[in-house]
Coordinates of C-alpha atoms in Angstrom, one line a residue:
X14 CA 49.5 80.2 87.9
X15 CA 47.1 82.8 86.7
X16 CA 44.6 82.4 89.5
X17 CA 47.4 82.4 92.1
X18 CA 48.8 85.6 90.8
X19 CA 45.4 87.2 90.8
X20 CA 45.0 86.3 94.5
X21 CA 48.4 87.8 95.2
X22 CA 47.3 91.1 93.8
X23 CA 49.8 91.4 91.0
X24 CA 47.2 91.7 88.4
X25 CA 44.1 92.7 90.3
X26 CA 42.9 94.7 87.3
X27 CA 42.8 91.5 85.1
X28 CA 40.0 89.0 85.0
X29 CA 40.9 85.3 85.7
X30 CA 41.8 83.5 82.4
X31 CA 39.6 80.5 81.9
X32 CA 38.7 78.0 79.2
X33 CA 39.3 78.3 75.4
X34 CA 38.7 82.0 75.5
X35 CA 41.9 82.6 77.4
X36 CA 44.5 84.4 75.3
X37 CA 48.1 83.3 75.3
X38 CA 49.2 87.0 75.6
X39 CA 47.4 87.4 78.9
X40 CA 49.0 84.3 80.3
X41 CA 52.5 85.4 79.2
X42 CA 52.0 88.9 80.6
X43 CA 50.8 87.5 83.9
X44 CA 53.7 85.0 84.1
X45 CA 56.3 87.7 83.5
X46 CA 54.6 90.1 86.0
X47 CA 54.8 87.4 88.6
X48 CA 58.4 86.5 87.8
X49 CA 59.4 90.2 87.9
X50 CA 57.8 90.6 91.3
X51 CA 59.5 87.4 92.6
X52 CA 62.9 88.6 91.5
X53 CA 62.6 92.1 93.0
X54 CA 65.4 92.9 95.5
X55 CA 64.9 96.7 95.8
X56 CA 61.5 98.5 95.3
X57 CA 59.9 101.9 95.8
X58 CA 56.2 102.6 96.0
X59 CA 54.9 106.2 95.8
X60 CA 51.7 105.2 97.7
X61 CA 50.1 102.3 99.4
X62 CA 47.4 101.5 96.9
X63 CA 49.2 98.4 95.5
X64 CA 50.8 96.6 98.5
X65 CA 49.6 93.4 96.9
X66 CA 52.7 93.3 94.8
X67 CA 54.8 92.8 97.9
X68 CA 53.1 89.4 98.7
X69 CA 54.8 88.0 95.6
X70 CA 58.2 89.6 96.4
X71 CA 59.8 87.4 99.1
X72 CA 63.3 88.3 98.0
X73 CA 63.0 92.0 98.7
X74 CA 65.9 93.5 100.7
X75 CA 65.3 97.2 100.3
X76 CA 61.8 98.8 100.4
X77 CA 60.7 102.5 100.3
X78 CA 57.1 103.4 100.6
X79 CA 55.7 106.9 100.6
X80 CA 52.3 108.4 101.6
X81 CA 51.0 105.5 103.8
X82 CA 48.5 105.7 106.6
X83 CA 48.4 103.6 109.8
X84 CA 45.7 101.3 108.3
X85 CA 47.9 100.5 105.4
X86 CA 50.6 99.1 107.6
X87 CA 48.3 96.2 108.5
X88 CA 48.6 95.0 104.9
X89 CA 52.4 94.8 104.9
X90 CA 53.2 91.1 104.3
X91 CA 56.1 89.2 106.0
X92 CA 59.3 89.9 104.1
X93 CA 61.9 87.6 105.5
X94 CA 64.9 89.0 103.6
X95 CA 64.0 92.7 104.0
X96 CA 66.9 94.6 105.7
X97 CA 66.0 98.2 104.9
X98 CA 62.5 99.7 105.3
X99 CA 61.6 103.3 104.8
X100 CA 58.0 104.6 105.4
X101 CA 58.1 108.3 104.7
X102 CA 55.9 111.4 104.1
X103 CA 52.7 109.6 105.1
X104 CA 49.8 109.9 107.5
X105 CA 51.0 107.1 109.9
X106 CA 49.7 108.1 113.4
X107 CA 50.6 105.2 115.6
X108 CA 52.7 102.0 115.8
X109 CA 51.1 99.0 117.4
X110 CA 52.6 96.0 119.2
X111 CA 54.6 93.8 116.9
X112 CA 54.1 96.1 114.0
X113 CA 57.2 94.8 112.2
X114 CA 57.7 91.5 114.0
X115 CA 57.6 89.4 110.8
X116 CA 60.5 91.3 109.3
X117 CA 63.2 89.7 111.4
X118 CA 66.1 90.6 109.0
X119 CA 65.5 94.3 109.3
X120 CA 68.6 96.3 110.3
X121 CA 67.4 99.8 109.2
X122 CA 64.0 101.2 109.9
X123 CA 63.2 104.8 108.8
X124 CA 59.9 106.2 109.9
X125 CA 60.6 109.9 109.6
X126 CA 58.3 112.6 108.3
X127 CA 55.0 111.0 109.2
X128 CA 52.5 112.0 111.8
X129 CA 53.3 109.4 114.5
X130 CA 52.1 110.5 117.9
X131 CA 51.8 107.1 119.7
X132 CA 54.2 104.2 119.9
X133 CA 53.1 101.1 121.8
X134 CA 55.5 99.5 124.3
X135 CA 56.3 96.5 122.0
X136 CA 56.1 98.2 118.6
X137 CA 59.6 97.1 117.8
X138 CA 59.3 93.6 119.1
X139 CA 61.2 91.0 117.1
X140 CA 63.6 93.5 115.5
X141 CA 66.7 92.2 117.2
X142 CA 69.0 93.2 114.3
X143 CA 68.0 96.8 113.9
X144 CA 70.9 99.2 114.4
X145 CA 69.5 102.3 112.9
X146 CA 66.1 103.8 113.7
X147 CA 64.8 107.1 112.4
X148 CA 61.7 108.7 113.9
X149 CA 62.5 112.4 113.2
X150 CA 59.8 114.9 112.2
X151 CA 56.8 113.2 113.8
X152 CA 54.4 114.2 116.5
X153 CA 55.7 112.2 119.5
X154 CA 55.1 113.8 122.9
X155 CA 56.2 110.8 125.0
X156 CA 57.7 107.3 124.8
X157 CA 57.0 104.2 126.8
X158 CA 60.0 103.6 129.1
X159 CA 60.8 100.2 127.6
X160 CA 60.0 100.9 123.9
X161 CA 63.6 100.5 122.7
X162 CA 64.4 97.5 124.9
X163 CA 63.8 95.1 122.1
X164 CA 66.5 96.7 120.0
X165 CA 69.7 95.4 121.6
X166 CA 71.8 96.3 118.5
X167 CA 70.6 99.9 118.2
X168 CA 73.5 102.2 117.3
X169 CA 71.9 105.2 115.7
X170 CA 68.6 106.8 117.0
X171 CA 67.1 109.9 115.5
X172 CA 64.2 111.5 117.5
X173 CA 64.8 115.1 116.2
X174 CA 61.9 117.5 115.7
X175 CA 59.2 115.9 117.7
X176 CA 57.3 117.2 120.7
X177 CA 59.0 115.0 123.4
X178 CA 58.9 116.6 126.8
X179 CA 60.3 113.8 129.1
X180 CA 62.7 110.9 128.8
X181 CA 62.4 108.4 131.6
X182 CA 65.4 106.8 133.5
X183 CA 65.3 103.4 131.8
X184 CA 64.5 104.7 128.2
X185 CA 67.9 103.6 126.9
X186 CA 69.0 101.2 129.6
X187 CA 68.9 98.2 127.3
X188 CA 70.7 99.9 124.4
X189 CA 74.4 99.7 125.4
X190 CA 75.6 100.0 121.8
X191 CA 73.9 103.3 121.1
X192 CA 76.5 105.8 119.7
X193 CA 74.5 108.5 118.0
X194 CA 71.5 110.0 119.8
X195 CA 69.8 113.0 118.2
X196 CA 67.2 114.8 120.3
X197 CA 67.4 118.2 118.8
X198 CA 64.4 120.5 118.4
X199 CA 62.3 118.8 121.2
X200 CA 60.7 120.8 124.0
X201 CA 62.4 118.7 126.7
X202 CA 61.5 119.5 130.2
X203 CA 63.1 116.6 132.0
X204 CA 65.7 114.0 131.2
X205 CA 66.0 111.8 134.2
X206 CA 69.4 110.4 133.1
X207 CA 71.2 109.2 130.0
X208 CA 73.3 106.3 131.3
X209 CA 75.0 105.5 127.9
X210 CA 78.7 104.9 128.1
X211 CA 79.6 104.6 124.4
X212 CA 78.0 107.7 122.9
X213 CA 79.9 109.3 120.0
X214 CA 77.3 112.1 119.6
X215 CA 74.6 113.5 121.8
X216 CA 72.7 116.3 120.1
X217 CA 70.4 118.5 122.3
X218 CA 70.4 121.6 120.0
X219 CA 67.3 123.8 120.6
X220 CA 66.0 121.7 123.4
X221 CA 64.2 124.0 125.7
X222 CA 63.2 124.5 128.5
X223 CA 65.5 121.6 129.7
X224 CA 67.6 123.1 132.5
X225 CA 69.5 120.1 133.9
X226 CA 71.3 117.2 132.2
X227 CA 72.6 114.1 133.8
X228 CA 74.6 111.7 131.6
X229 CA 77.5 109.3 131.6
X230 CA 79.8 109.8 128.7
X231 CA 80.0 111.1 125.1
X232 CA 82.7 112.1 122.7
X233 CA 80.7 115.1 121.6
X234 CA 77.8 116.9 123.2
X235 CA 75.9 119.7 121.4
X236 CA 73.9 122.0 123.7
X237 CA 73.7 125.0 121.3
X238 CA 70.7 127.3 121.7
X239 CA 69.5 125.3 124.7
X240 CA 68.2 126.0 128.2
X241 CA 70.6 123.7 130.1
X242 CA 72.1 125.4 133.2
X243 CA 73.6 122.4 135.0
X244 CA 75.4 119.5 133.4
X245 CA 76.3 116.5 135.5
X246 CA 78.7 114.1 133.8
X247 CA 79.5 110.7 135.5
X248 CA 82.2 109.8 132.9
X249 CA 83.7 112.1 130.3
X250 CA 83.0 114.5 127.5
X251 CA 85.7 115.3 125.0
X252 CA 84.1 118.1 122.9
X253 CA 81.3 120.4 124.0
X254 CA 79.5 122.8 121.7
X255 CA 77.5 125.3 123.7
X256 CA 77.0 128.5 121.8
X257 CA 73.9 130.6 122.7
X258 CA 73.4 128.6 125.9
X259 CA 72.6 129.1 129.6
X260 CA 75.2 126.7 130.9
X261 CA 76.6 127.8 134.3
X262 CA 77.7 124.7 136.1
X263 CA 79.5 121.5 135.0
X264 CA 80.2 118.6 137.3
X265 CA 82.5 115.8 136.3
X266 CA 83.0 112.8 138.6
X267 CA 86.3 111.9 136.9
X268 CA 88.3 115.0 137.6
X269 CA 91.2 113.8 135.5
X270 CA 89.0 114.4 132.4
X271 CA 88.1 118.0 133.5
X272 CA 91.2 119.4 131.6
X273 CA 89.8 118.0 128.4
X274 CA 86.4 119.6 129.0
X275 CA 88.1 122.8 130.1
X276 CA 90.0 122.9 126.8
X277 CA 86.9 122.2 124.8
X278 CA 84.9 124.8 126.8
X279 CA 87.6 127.4 126.4
X280 CA 87.6 127.0 122.7
X281 CA 83.9 127.6 122.5
X282 CA 84.0 130.4 125.1
X283 CA 85.7 132.6 122.6
X284 CA 82.4 132.8 120.7
X285 CA 80.1 132.6 123.7
X286 CA 80.7 134.5 126.9
X287 CA 78.0 132.4 128.6
X288 CA 80.5 129.6 129.1
X289 CA 82.9 131.8 131.2
X290 CA 81.6 130.7 134.6
X291 CA 81.5 127.0 133.6
X292 CA 85.0 127.2 132.2
X293 CA 86.2 128.8 135.5
X294 CA 84.6 126.1 137.6
X295 CA 86.1 123.4 135.4
X296 CA 89.4 125.1 135.5
X297 CA 89.4 125.0 139.3
X298 CA 88.4 121.4 139.2
X299 CA 91.4 120.7 137.0
X300 CA 93.8 122.6 139.3
X301 CA 92.5 120.5 142.2
X302 CA 93.8 117.4 140.5
X303 CA 97.3 118.8 139.8

């Protein structure tokens, strides 16, 4: 038992206990250290200097680790019961293929407040149960087109406060359950299309110099302090927040829903005169359906 625990890294600071010189106190302490690690369900580490303890914690379900680097991630052991993983405030610069593939029970992955600038195409391979992914406050400038395709259950995605300039056409094409998409505070130049039909919230606050937005549907869209001039909606938008914007033209394919957008726009127009022309165009579209 003692040598096994030493290999696992629980008591790396202790010397192996051998022969008649071995004290019973050391054996007892080692046994209880191992038992405590084995019984852990929730754990927090303030740094990555003692990841060895995780090797003896197969029952972990919730894990928070702070101040890690990319190299440290290679030492994360398979944790078959882990459902929540947070890696925060570290110096993680990249995510490689299959980075978390051995954690198949994960449903929440929080990677915010690091220094991630590169994510490989299959970084999230094997995470078929993840519904929440947080990558806010990193240094991302671009994303592989299929990077989220291995996350079919994704519902909540936070990419706020990165340096993303372009989102390609198929970026979210395999995420039909996505409801909350936060892109605020990114210097977006081009969004080829957001084909999602079940969005509850699309947040594009402070996304400049993006001038044109093509999307399908969302209950709420936030374009505040943005550069969008033209908004092309294939489905419907119920609530539009557009204070301090440059919006001048809104196109809705389903004109029966233009009234809802007109009402939402009119309520915002009272605080922002920049929506006057778009409200007028939506109003004329509404009258055309009467």
